[in-house]
CSV table of C-alpha atoms and ligand atoms in Angstrom, one decimal:
chain,number,residue,atom,x,y,z
A,1035,MET,CA,-0.1,-0.1,0.0
A,1036,GLN,CA,1.4,3.3,-1.2
A,1037,PHE,CA,0.4,6.6,0.7
A,1038,ILE,CA,0.2,10.4,-0.4
A,1039,SER,CA,0.1,13.6,1.0
A,1040,THR,CA,-3.2,15.7,1.5
A,1041,ARG,CA,-1.2,18.6,-0.1
A,1042,GLY,CA,0.1,16.8,-3.0
A,1043,GLN,CA,3.6,17.7,-3.0
A,1044,ALA,CA,5.4,15.1,-1.0
A,1045,PRO,CA,6.8,11.9,-2.7
A,1046,VAL,CA,4.6,8.7,-2.4
A,1047,CYS,CA,5.7,6.5,0.3
A,1048,ASP,CA,4.8,3.3,1.8
A,1049,PHE,CA,3.7,2.1,5.0
A,1050,ALA,CA,6.9,2.2,7.4
A,1051,GLN,CA,7.8,5.5,6.0
A,1052,VAL,CA,4.3,7.1,7.0
A,1053,LEU,CA,5.0,5.6,10.4
A,1054,LEU,CA,8.7,6.9,11.2
A,1055,ALA,CA,7.7,10.5,9.5
A,1056,GLY,CA,4.2,11.3,10.8
A,1057,LEU,CA,3.8,14.4,9.1
A,1058,ALA,CA,4.4,14.7,5.4
A,1059,PRO,CA,7.5,16.9,3.8
A,1060,ASP,CA,5.0,19.1,2.6
A,1061,GLY,CA,3.2,20.0,5.8
A,1062,GLY,CA,0.2,17.8,4.4
A,1063,LEU,CA,-0.9,14.5,6.2
A,1064,TYR,CA,-0.8,11.3,4.6
A,1065,VAL,CA,-3.8,9.1,3.2
A,1066,PRO,CA,-3.7,5.8,1.3
A,1067,GLN,CA,-3.5,6.4,-2.3
A,1068,GLN,CA,-6.7,4.0,-2.7
A,1069,TRP,CA,-8.7,3.1,0.5
A,1070,PRO,CA,-8.5,-0.7,1.0
A,1071,GLN,CA,-12.1,-2.2,0.3
A,1072,PHE,CA,-14.0,-5.1,2.4
A,1073,THR,CA,-16.8,-6.6,0.9
A,1074,ALA,CA,-19.9,-7.2,3.2
A,1075,SER,CA,-20.0,-10.6,3.7
A,1076,GLU,CA,-16.2,-9.8,4.9
A,1077,ILE,CA,-17.4,-7.4,7.4
A,1078,ALA,CA,-20.1,-10.1,8.7
A,1079,GLY,CA,-17.4,-12.7,8.7
A,1080,PHE,CA,-15.8,-10.0,11.7
A,1081,ALA,CA,-18.6,-11.0,14.0
A,1082,GLY,CA,-17.5,-13.3,16.9
A,1083,LYS,CA,-13.7,-12.9,16.0
A,1084,PRO,CA,-11.4,-11.7,18.7
A,1085,TYR,CA,-10.5,-8.0,18.3
A,1086,GLN,CA,-7.1,-8.9,17.5
A,1087,ALA,CA,-7.9,-10.9,14.3
A,1088,VAL,CA,-10.2,-7.8,13.1
A,1089,ALA,CA,-7.1,-5.7,13.8
A,1090,PHE,CA,-4.9,-7.8,11.6
A,1091,GLU,CA,-7.4,-8.2,8.7
A,1092,VAL,CA,-7.9,-4.1,8.7
A,1093,LEU,CA,-4.1,-3.3,9.4
A,1094,SER,CA,-2.6,-5.8,7.1
A,1095,CYS,CA,-4.3,-3.8,4.2
A,1096,PHE,CA,-2.2,-0.8,4.9
A,1097,ALA,CA,1.1,-2.7,6.3
A,1098,GLY,CA,1.7,-5.1,3.6
A,1099,GLY,CA,4.9,-4.9,2.2
A,1100,SER,CA,6.2,-3.0,5.0
A,1101,PHE,CA,5.7,-5.8,7.6
A,1102,SER,CA,5.2,-9.6,7.3
A,1103,ALA,CA,1.8,-11.7,8.8
A,1104,ASP,CA,4.0,-12.9,11.3
A,1105,GLU,CA,5.3,-9.5,12.4
A,1106,LEU,CA,2.1,-7.8,12.3
A,1107,GLU,CA,0.4,-10.7,14.3
A,1108,GLN,CA,3.0,-10.7,17.2
A,1109,ASP,CA,2.7,-7.0,17.3
A,1110,ILE,CA,-0.8,-7.0,17.6
A,1111,ALA,CA,-0.9,-9.8,20.0
A,1112,ALA,CA,1.7,-8.0,22.5
A,1113,ALA,CA,-0.2,-4.5,21.9
A,1114,TYR,CA,-3.4,-6.0,23.4
A,1115,ALA,CA,-2.0,-8.3,25.8
A,1116,GLY,CA,-2.0,-5.5,28.5
A,1117,PHE,CA,-5.9,-4.8,28.6
A,1118,ASP,CA,-8.0,-5.3,31.1
A,1119,SER,CA,-10.9,-6.8,28.6
A,1120,PRO,CA,-10.5,-9.7,26.9
A,1121,ALA,CA,-13.0,-7.9,24.2
A,1122,ILE,CA,-10.4,-5.2,24.3
A,1123,ALA,CA,-13.4,-2.5,23.1
A,1124,PRO,CA,-16.5,-4.3,24.8
A,1125,LEU,CA,-19.9,-2.9,23.9
A,1126,ARG,CA,-22.1,-2.2,26.7
A,1127,LYS,CA,-25.5,-2.0,26.5
A,1128,LEU,CA,-27.1,1.2,28.0
A,1129,ASP,CA,-30.4,0.1,29.7
A,1130,GLY,CA,-32.7,2.4,31.0
A,1131,ALA,CA,-31.6,5.2,28.6
A,1132,SER,CA,-34.4,7.5,27.9
A,1133,SER,CA,-34.9,7.9,24.5
A,1134,ASN,CA,-35.9,5.4,22.3
A,1135,GLY,CA,-34.0,2.9,20.0
A,1136,SER,CA,-30.7,0.8,21.4
A,1137,HIS,CA,-28.0,2.4,22.8
A,1138,TYR,CA,-24.7,1.1,23.4
A,1139,LEU,CA,-21.4,2.6,25.0
A,1140,LEU,CA,-18.5,1.3,23.4
A,1141,GLU,CA,-15.6,1.3,26.1
A,1142,LEU,CA,-12.2,2.4,24.7
A,1143,PHE,CA,-10.3,2.8,28.1
A,1144,HIS,CA,-9.3,-0.7,28.9
A,1145,GLY,CA,-5.9,0.1,28.1
A,1146,PRO,CA,-2.7,0.6,30.0
A,1147,THR,CA,-3.5,4.3,30.3
A,1148,PHE,CA,-7.3,4.2,30.7
A,1149,ALA,CA,-8.2,6.3,27.6
A,1150,PHE,CA,-8.7,5.3,23.9
A,1151,LYS,CA,-5.4,6.4,22.7
A,1152,ASP,CA,-3.9,3.3,23.9
A,1153,LEU,CA,-6.0,1.4,21.4
A,1154,ALA,CA,-3.5,2.9,18.7
A,1155,LEU,CA,-0.5,3.8,20.4
A,1156,GLN,CA,0.3,0.2,21.9
A,1157,ILE,CA,0.4,-1.0,18.3
A,1158,LEU,CA,2.2,2.3,16.9
A,1159,GLY,CA,5.0,1.8,19.2
A,1160,ARG,CA,5.5,-1.7,18.5
A,1161,LEU,CA,5.8,-1.3,15.0
A,1162,PHE,CA,7.9,2.0,15.3
A,1163,ALA,CA,10.6,0.3,17.0
A,1164,ARG,CA,10.8,-2.6,14.5
A,1165,ALA,CA,10.5,0.2,11.9
A,1166,LEU,CA,13.4,1.9,13.7
A,1167,ALA,CA,15.5,-1.1,14.0
A,1168,ARG,CA,15.3,-1.5,10.4
A,1169,ARG,CA,16.2,1.7,9.0
A,1170,GLY,CA,18.9,2.0,11.5
A,1171,GLY,CA,19.6,5.6,13.5
A,1172,ARG,CA,17.4,7.3,16.2
A,1173,ALA,CA,14.3,9.0,16.6
A,1174,THR,CA,13.0,11.9,18.5
A,1175,ILE,CA,9.2,12.0,19.0
A,1176,VAL,CA,7.9,15.3,20.0
A,1177,ALA,CA,4.1,14.7,21.1
A,1178,ALA,CA,1.7,17.8,22.1
A,1179,THR,CA,-1.1,16.3,24.5
A,1180,SER,CA,-4.4,17.7,25.6
A,1181,GLY,CA,-3.9,14.8,28.0
A,1182,ASP,CA,-4.4,11.6,27.1
A,1183,THR,CA,-1.9,10.9,24.1
A,1184,GLY,CA,1.2,11.7,26.2
A,1185,SER,CA,0.5,9.3,28.9
A,1186,ALA,CA,-0.6,6.7,25.9
A,1187,ALA,CA,2.7,7.5,24.1
A,1188,ILE,CA,4.9,7.3,27.0
A,1189,ALA,CA,3.3,3.8,28.0
A,1190,ALA,CA,4.1,2.5,24.7
A,1191,LEU,CA,7.4,4.0,23.8
A,1192,GLY,CA,9.2,4.7,27.5
A,1193,GLY,CA,12.3,2.5,27.8
A,1194,LEU,CA,12.5,1.5,23.9
A,1195,ALA,CA,16.3,1.7,22.3
A,1196,ASN,CA,17.3,4.6,20.2
A,1197,ILE,CA,13.9,6.5,20.6
A,1198,GLU,CA,13.6,10.1,22.9
A,1199,VAL,CA,10.3,11.0,23.7
A,1200,PHE,CA,9.2,14.6,24.5
A,1201,VAL,CA,5.7,15.4,25.4
A,1202,ILE,CA,4.5,18.7,25.6
A,1203,HIS,CA,1.2,19.3,28.0
A,1204,PRO,CA,-0.3,22.9,28.8
A,1205,LEU,CA,0.4,23.5,31.9
A,1206,GLY,CA,-2.3,23.7,34.4
A,1207,ARG,CA,-4.9,22.3,31.8
A,1208,VAL,CA,-4.4,18.6,32.4
A,1209,SER,CA,-6.3,16.9,35.2
A,1210,GLU,CA,-3.9,15.6,38.1
A,1211,VAL,CA,-4.4,11.9,37.2
A,1212,GLN,CA,-3.2,12.8,33.3
A,1213,ARG,CA,-0.2,14.7,34.5
A,1214,ARG,CA,0.8,12.1,37.1
A,1215,GLN,CA,0.4,9.3,34.4
A,1216,MET,CA,3.2,11.2,32.4
A,1217,THR,CA,5.3,12.9,34.5
A,1218,THR,CA,6.0,9.9,36.7
A,1219,SER,CA,7.4,7.7,34.0
A,1220,PRO,CA,10.5,6.1,35.2
A,1221,HIS,CA,12.1,5.9,31.9
A,1222,ALA,CA,15.3,7.9,31.2
A,1223,ASN,CA,14.3,8.3,27.6
A,1224,VAL,CA,11.1,10.3,28.4
A,1225,HIS,CA,10.8,14.0,28.8
A,1226,ASN,CA,7.9,16.1,30.2
A,1227,ILE,CA,7.4,19.6,29.1
A,1228,ALA,CA,4.6,21.8,30.9
A,1229,LEU,CA,4.1,24.6,28.3
A,1230,GLU,CA,3.1,28.0,29.6
A,1231,GLY,CA,0.2,28.1,26.8
A,1232,SER,CA,-2.4,26.1,25.6
A,1233,PHE,CA,-2.9,22.8,23.6
A,1234,ASP,CA,-3.3,24.6,20.4
A,1235,ASP,CA,0.3,26.4,21.1
A,1236,ALA,CA,1.9,23.1,22.0
A,1237,GLN,CA,0.6,21.8,18.5
A,1238,SER,CA,1.9,24.4,16.9
A,1239,ILE,CA,5.4,24.5,18.0
A,1240,VAL,CA,5.3,21.0,17.1
A,1241,LYS,CA,4.3,21.7,13.9
A,1242,GLU,CA,6.9,24.6,13.6
A,1243,LEU,CA,9.7,21.9,14.8
A,1244,PHE,CA,8.8,20.2,11.4
A,1245,ALA,CA,8.9,22.9,9.5
A,1246,GLN,CA,12.7,23.8,10.7
A,1247,LYS,CA,13.8,21.2,8.3
A,1248,GLU,CA,17.5,21.0,9.4
A,1249,PHE,CA,17.0,20.5,12.8
A,1250,ALA,CA,13.9,18.1,12.4
A,1251,ALA,CA,16.1,15.9,10.1
A,1252,GLU,CA,19.3,16.4,12.3
A,1253,ILE,CA,17.4,14.9,15.7
A,1254,GLY,CA,15.2,12.4,13.6
A,1255,LEU,CA,11.8,14.2,14.5
A,1256,THR,CA,8.6,12.1,14.3
A,1257,ALA,CA,5.0,12.5,15.3
A,1258,VAL,CA,2.7,10.2,16.9
A,1259,ASN,CA,-0.1,12.5,17.3
A,1260,SER,CA,-3.1,11.6,15.5
A,1261,ILE,CA,-1.7,13.3,12.4
A,1262,ASN,CA,0.1,9.8,12.1
A,1263,PHE,CA,-2.2,7.7,10.1
A,1264,VAL,CA,-1.1,4.6,11.5
A,1265,ARG,CA,-3.2,5.8,14.6
A,1266,ILE,CA,-6.1,6.4,12.3
A,1267,ALA,CA,-5.8,2.7,10.7
A,1268,ALA,CA,-5.8,1.3,14.0
A,1269,GLN,CA,-8.6,3.4,15.3
A,1270,SER,CA,-10.8,2.1,12.5
A,1271,VAL,CA,-10.8,-1.3,13.7
A,1272,TYR,CA,-13.6,-0.7,16.3
A,1273,TYR,CA,-15.9,0.7,13.8
A,1274,PHE,CA,-15.5,-2.6,12.2
A,1275,THR,CA,-16.0,-4.8,15.1
A,1276,VAL,CA,-19.1,-2.7,16.5
A,1277,ALA,CA,-21.0,-3.3,13.0
A,1278,ALA,CA,-20.1,-6.8,12.8
A,1279,ALA,CA,-21.5,-7.2,16.4
A,1280,LEU,CA,-24.8,-5.2,15.7
A,1281,LYS,CA,-25.2,-6.9,12.4
A,1282,GLN,CA,-26.8,-3.2,11.0
A,1283,PRO,CA,-25.4,0.0,10.4
A,1284,ALA,CA,-25.1,2.5,13.5
A,1285,ILE,CA,-24.9,5.8,14.2
A,1286,PHE,CA,-21.4,6.7,16.2
A,1287,VAL,CA,-21.5,9.7,18.4
A,1288,VAL,CA,-17.8,10.7,19.2
A,1289,PRO,CA,-16.3,13.0,21.5
A,1290,THR,CA,-13.8,15.1,19.1
A,1291,GLY,CA,-11.2,17.1,19.7
A,1292,ASN,CA,-8.3,16.8,17.2
A,1293,PHE,CA,-11.0,14.6,14.8
A,1294,GLY,CA,-8.6,11.5,14.6
A,1295,ASP,CA,-11.3,9.3,16.6
A,1296,VAL,CA,-14.3,10.4,14.3
A,1297,PHE,CA,-11.9,10.4,11.1
A,1298,ALA,CA,-11.1,6.6,11.9
A,1299,GLY,CA,-14.9,6.3,11.1
A,1300,GLU,CA,-14.9,7.8,8.1
A,1301,ALA,CA,-11.8,5.5,6.8
A,1302,ALA,CA,-13.8,2.6,7.8
A,1303,MET,CA,-17.0,4.1,5.7
A,1304,ARG,CA,-14.2,4.4,2.9
A,1305,MET,CA,-13.0,0.9,3.4
A,1306,GLY,CA,-16.4,0.0,2.6
A,1307,LEU,CA,-18.4,-0.5,6.1
A,1308,PRO,CA,-21.8,0.6,5.9
A,1309,VAL,CA,-22.3,3.4,9.0
A,1310,GLU,CA,-26.0,5.1,9.4
A,1311,ARG,CA,-24.0,8.5,10.6
A,1312,LEU,CA,-21.0,10.1,12.4
A,1313,VAL,CA,-21.7,12.4,14.8
A,1314,ILE,CA,-19.2,14.9,16.0
A,1315,ALA,CA,-19.9,15.7,19.9
A,1316,THR,CA,-17.6,18.8,20.6
A,1317,ASN,CA,-17.2,20.5,24.4
A,1318,ALA,CA,-17.4,24.4,24.6
A,1319,ASN,CA,-14.7,24.3,22.0
A,1320,ASP,CA,-16.9,23.8,19.3
A,1321,ILE,CA,-14.6,24.8,16.1
A,1322,MET,CA,-16.2,21.6,14.5
A,1323,ALA,CA,-19.6,22.1,15.2
A,1324,ARG,CA,-19.5,25.7,13.6
A,1325,ALA,CA,-17.8,24.5,10.6
A,1326,LEU,CA,-20.3,21.6,10.2
A,1327,ASN,CA,-23.4,24.0,11.1
A,1328,GLU,CA,-22.4,27.3,9.8
A,1329,GLY,CA,-20.2,26.3,7.0
A,1330,VAL,CA,-16.9,28.4,8.2
A,1331,TYR,CA,-13.8,26.7,10.0
A,1332,ALA,CA,-12.8,29.2,12.2
A,1333,SER,CA,-10.6,28.8,15.2
A,1334,GLY,CA,-11.2,31.6,18.3
A,1335,ALA,CA,-9.9,31.4,21.7
A,1336,ALA,CA,-9.3,27.9,23.6
A,1337,HIS,CA,-11.6,27.5,26.4
A,1338,HIS,CA,-10.7,25.5,29.4
A,1339,THR,CA,-13.4,22.8,30.3
A,1340,LEU,CA,-14.2,20.0,32.3
A,1341,SER,CA,-13.5,17.5,29.2
A,1342,PRO,CA,-9.7,19.3,28.8
A,1343,SER,CA,-8.8,16.4,26.1
A,1344,MET,CA,-11.0,18.0,23.7
A,1345,ASP,CA,-9.8,21.8,24.5
A,1346,ILE,CA,-9.0,22.5,21.0
A,1347,GLN,CA,-9.4,24.9,18.4
A,1348,VAL,CA,-7.6,23.5,15.4
A,1349,ALA,CA,-8.8,19.9,14.4
A,1350,SER,CA,-5.8,18.9,12.7
A,1351,ASN,CA,-7.3,15.6,11.1
A,1352,PHE,CA,-10.0,17.7,9.6
A,1353,GLU,CA,-7.5,18.6,6.9
A,1354,ARG,CA,-8.0,14.6,5.7
A,1355,ALA,CA,-11.8,15.0,5.6
A,1356,LEU,CA,-11.5,18.1,3.6
A,1357,PHE,CA,-9.1,16.5,1.2
A,1358,GLU,CA,-11.9,13.6,0.9
A,1359,ALA,CA,-14.7,15.9,0.5
A,1360,SER,CA,-13.1,18.1,-2.1
A,1361,GLN,CA,-12.8,14.8,-4.3
A,1362,ARG,CA,-9.1,14.6,-3.0
A,1363,ASP,CA,-8.1,18.1,-4.7
A,1364,ALA,CA,-4.7,18.2,-3.1
A,1365,ARG,CA,-4.2,21.7,-4.8
A,1366,TRP,CA,-7.3,23.3,-3.2
A,1367,THR,CA,-6.4,21.7,0.1
A,1368,ALA,CA,-3.2,22.8,0.3
A,1369,ALA,CA,-4.4,26.4,-0.4
A,1370,ALA,CA,-7.3,25.8,2.0
A,1371,MET,CA,-4.9,25.1,4.8
A,1372,GLY,CA,-2.3,27.6,3.9
A,1373,GLN,CA,-5.2,30.2,4.3
A,1374,PHE,CA,-6.5,28.9,7.5
A,1375,ALA,CA,-2.8,28.9,9.0
A,1376,LYS,CA,-2.9,33.0,7.9
A,1377,THR,CA,-6.2,34.2,9.1
A,1378,ARG,CA,-7.7,31.4,11.3
A,1379,ARG,CA,-10.6,31.1,9.2
A,1380,LEU,CA,-11.6,29.0,6.3
A,1381,GLU,CA,-15.2,29.3,4.4
A,1382,LEU,CA,-16.1,25.9,3.5
A,1383,PRO,CA,-17.3,25.8,-0.5
A,1384,PRO,CA,-20.7,24.5,-0.7
A,1385,ALA,CA,-19.7,21.6,-2.6
A,1386,VAL,CA,-17.2,20.4,0.1
A,1387,LEU,CA,-19.7,21.5,2.8
A,1388,ALA,CA,-22.3,19.1,1.2
A,1389,GLN,CA,-19.9,16.2,1.2
A,1390,LEU,CA,-19.2,16.6,4.9
A,1391,ARG,CA,-22.9,17.0,6.0
A,1392,ALA,CA,-23.9,13.9,4.0
A,1393,ARG,CA,-21.7,11.9,6.4
A,1394,TYR,CA,-21.4,14.1,9.6
A,1395,THR,CA,-23.5,16.0,11.9
A,1396,ALA,CA,-22.3,17.9,14.8
A,1397,PHE,CA,-23.3,19.1,18.5
A,1398,ALA,CA,-21.5,21.2,20.9
A,1399,CYS,CA,-22.3,20.7,24.7
A,1400,ASP,CA,-20.9,22.9,27.7
A,1401,ASP,CA,-19.6,22.2,31.0
A,1402,ALA,CA,-23.3,22.6,32.5
A,1403,ALA,CA,-24.5,20.0,30.1
A,1404,ILE,CA,-21.5,17.7,31.2
A,1405,LEU,CA,-22.0,17.7,34.5
A,1406,ALA,CA,-26.0,17.3,34.1
A,1407,THR,CA,-25.3,14.3,31.8
A,1408,ILE,CA,-23.0,12.5,34.0
A,1409,LYS,CA,-25.6,12.7,36.9
A,1410,LYS,CA,-28.6,12.0,34.4
A,1411,THR,CA,-26.5,8.7,33.2
A,1412,ALA,CA,-25.8,7.6,36.3
A,1413,ALA,CA,-29.2,8.2,37.8
A,1414,GLU,CA,-30.9,6.3,34.8
A,1415,THR,CA,-28.4,3.7,33.7
A,1416,GLY,CA,-26.2,3.1,36.8
A,1417,GLN,CA,-23.3,4.1,34.7
A,1418,VAL,CA,-20.7,6.5,35.7
A,1419,VAL,CA,-19.5,7.9,32.5
A,1420,ASP,CA,-16.3,10.5,32.2
A,1421,PRO,CA,-16.7,14.0,31.1
A,1422,HIS,CA,-15.6,13.4,27.4
A,1423,THR,CA,-18.0,10.3,27.2
A,1424,ALA,CA,-20.7,12.5,28.5
A,1425,VAL,CA,-20.1,15.4,25.8
A,1426,ALA,CA,-21.0,12.4,23.5
A,1427,VAL,CA,-24.0,11.1,25.6
A,1428,CYS,CA,-25.2,14.8,25.6
A,1429,ALA,CA,-25.0,14.8,21.8
A,1430,ALA,CA,-26.7,11.5,21.3
A,1431,GLU,CA,-29.7,12.9,22.9
A,1432,ARG,CA,-30.0,15.5,20.1
A,1433,VAL,CA,-29.7,13.1,17.5
A,1434,PRO,CA,-33.1,12.8,15.6
A,1435,ALA,CA,-34.6,9.5,16.6
A,1436,SER,CA,-34.0,6.7,14.1
A,1437,ALA,CA,-34.4,2.9,14.0
A,1438,ALA,CA,-30.3,2.8,13.6
A,1439,PRO,CA,-28.8,1.8,16.8
A,1440,GLN,CA,-26.7,4.4,18.8
A,1441,VAL,CA,-22.9,3.9,19.7
A,1442,VAL,CA,-21.4,6.3,21.8
A,1443,LEU,CA,-17.5,6.2,21.7
A,1444,SER,CA,-16.6,6.4,25.6
A,1445,THR,CA,-13.3,7.5,25.4
A,1446,ALA,CA,-11.8,7.6,28.9
A,1447,HIS,CA,-12.3,5.6,32.5
A,1448,PRO,CA,-13.9,8.4,34.6
A,1449,ALA,CA,-11.4,8.1,37.5
A,1450,LYS,CA,-9.1,10.0,35.2
A,1451,PHE,CA,-11.4,12.9,35.9
A,1452,GLY,CA,-12.3,12.6,39.3
A,1453,ASP,CA,-12.8,16.1,40.0
A,1454,ALA,CA,-15.4,16.5,37.2
A,1455,VAL,CA,-17.1,13.3,38.3
A,1456,ARG,CA,-17.3,14.7,42.2
A,1457,GLN,CA,-18.5,17.8,40.9
A,1458,ALA,CA,-21.4,15.9,39.3
A,1459,LEU,CA,-22.2,13.1,41.5
A,1460,GLY,CA,-20.9,14.4,45.0
A,1461,ARG,CA,-18.6,11.6,44.9
A,1462,PRO,CA,-15.3,10.4,43.5
A,1463,PRO,CA,-15.4,7.6,41.0
A,1464,ALA,CA,-13.7,4.4,42.3
A,1465,MET,CA,-10.0,4.4,41.5
A,1466,PRO,CA,-8.7,1.4,39.3
A,1467,GLU,CA,-5.2,0.1,41.1
A,1468,GLY,CA,-3.5,0.9,37.8
A,1469,LEU,CA,-4.3,4.7,38.6
A,1470,LYS,CA,-3.7,5.1,42.3
A,1471,ARG,CA,0.0,4.0,41.9
A,1472,VAL,CA,0.7,7.2,40.1
A,1473,MET,CA,-0.7,9.4,42.8
A,1474,ASP,CA,2.5,8.4,45.3
A,1475,LEU,CA,5.2,8.5,42.6
A,1476,PRO,CA,7.8,11.5,42.5
A,1477,GLU,CA,7.1,13.7,39.1
A,1478,ARG,CA,9.5,14.9,36.6
A,1479,PHE,CA,9.0,17.6,34.3
A,1480,GLU,CA,10.1,21.0,33.2
A,1481,THR,CA,8.0,24.4,32.8
A,1482,ILE,CA,8.9,26.0,29.7
A,1483,PRO,CA,7.5,29.5,28.0
A,1484,ASN,CA,5.4,29.5,25.0
A,1485,ASP,CA,8.6,30.0,22.9
A,1486,LEU,CA,9.7,27.7,20.3
A,1487,ALA,CA,13.6,28.5,20.9
A,1488,LEU,CA,13.2,27.5,24.3
A,1489,ILE,CA,11.7,24.2,23.5
A,1490,ARG,CA,14.2,23.7,20.8
A,1491,GLN,CA,17.2,24.4,23.3
A,1492,PHE,CA,15.3,22.1,25.6
A,1493,ILE,CA,15.2,19.1,23.5
A,1494,SER,CA,18.9,19.6,22.0
A,1495,SER,CA,20.1,19.6,25.7
A,1496,ARG,CA,18.3,16.5,26.5
A,1497,LEU,CA,19.3,14.5,23.4
A,1498,PRO,CA,22.1,11.8,24.2
A,1499,ALA,CA,25.4,12.9,22.4
B,566,PLP,C1,-8.3,12.5,22.7
B,566,PLP,C2,-9.4,12.5,23.2
B,566,PLP,C3,-10.6,12.7,22.6
B,566,PLP,C4,-10.4,13.3,21.3
B,566,PLP,O1,-10.1,12.5,20.1
B,566,PLP,P1,-9.9,13.0,19.2
B,566,PLP,O2,-9.2,11.8,18.1
B,566,PLP,O3,-8.4,14.3,18.9
B,566,PLP,O4,-10.8,13.9,18.1
B,566,PLP,C5,-11.9,12.5,23.3
B,566,PLP,N1,-11.7,11.9,24.6
B,566,PLP,C6,-10.9,11.5,25.2
B,566,PLP,C7,-10.7,10.8,26.4
B,566,PLP,C8,-9.4,11.8,24.7
B,566,PLP,O5,-8.2,11.3,25.4
């Protein structure tokens, strides 16, 4: 399988190159040259299969040529061995929900860091180490995190040879558990930076580091944010397992920040999966809801909310959806993204908007709605949901009634966001053992102003000679 850039100015490359590079050299995002295709009977055949087997079927379409079937099978097995649910992504019926139809929660928090980022990063880390060993040399991973990518990247890459991991989180904008999960890593190759800025500032510093081509090449700079296509591929797997289990097209309601998880649903659709609708659920950072509903993709100031992993005003993966919605017009996509970078505003052409609206619906829910939803869901169903999942449960209630089952992606364990749950329910959520551990370990992180040069200096100073 070959990959191309959404901006059309990068050489075609293979899966291992996409994995190691993250961002394309022209500033665009990689997408498959052609989407692999699954037939209805192949998809029906996924029913009852272990999650790992479906992951193998989907990932081997992309990775073929870069990794052997044995390598892929081994890495998938190891990636999901540490999950605390044999189903990996269990689908739980939400009984007692007030609206009609059938409602489900897809639990994506059974990995080592209790958020859905593990589903992709556990496999990405293993394949990355394999590809790097083959290519030789070192890699420097710089990840901007709104809270969960950081710990999942550290869990996947901490302690690996020839890889240094720098994680930049916005100072004071992640929950205490999230921060401790990152800063208590014992591994010498893990470096945490608390940035005096927002997540968007952190994300733009990563993009600017990539733009400093000499420095980027010298340190072997790589991204494992959801701009890395391998994450999208790995996340598309659970859309297939859900559809196979339900035996009918579903409405997926996805708590959305950087647009990676919901775009993985579009990827599954483009691979042949029938999906009734993809619902984008945002918090008060409603750039995606405004883009879909008003036709203008424009970012404002980031709001600090109870669902910090979605406190994002630039949804990087939206570029992939725009590329597809423009009928893969790389020239238009490059111009549009260039304009957005300058003015922070992009009016969507009617044809592009119509394509997007044919697939996506979007709703925004503020903090008051998050608290009310956590409370109502606990009262009606006995389920305690985390504030990100609550955004999606809240959005799901606004989706017009239909016969299709509704599946809310439950992206984090409530114990990661104890304060928000306590505010809603008057009691903290139960803490799993794996999270209790981090509360007593010593923390290591460096606080750095929002300044590209200072970040660059810090990275250089920490790299082994
Ligand atoms: C990252 C994250 C999201 C948003 O996912 P995107 O792929 O960035 O849209 C939602 N919920 C939680 C808990 C997350 O960690």
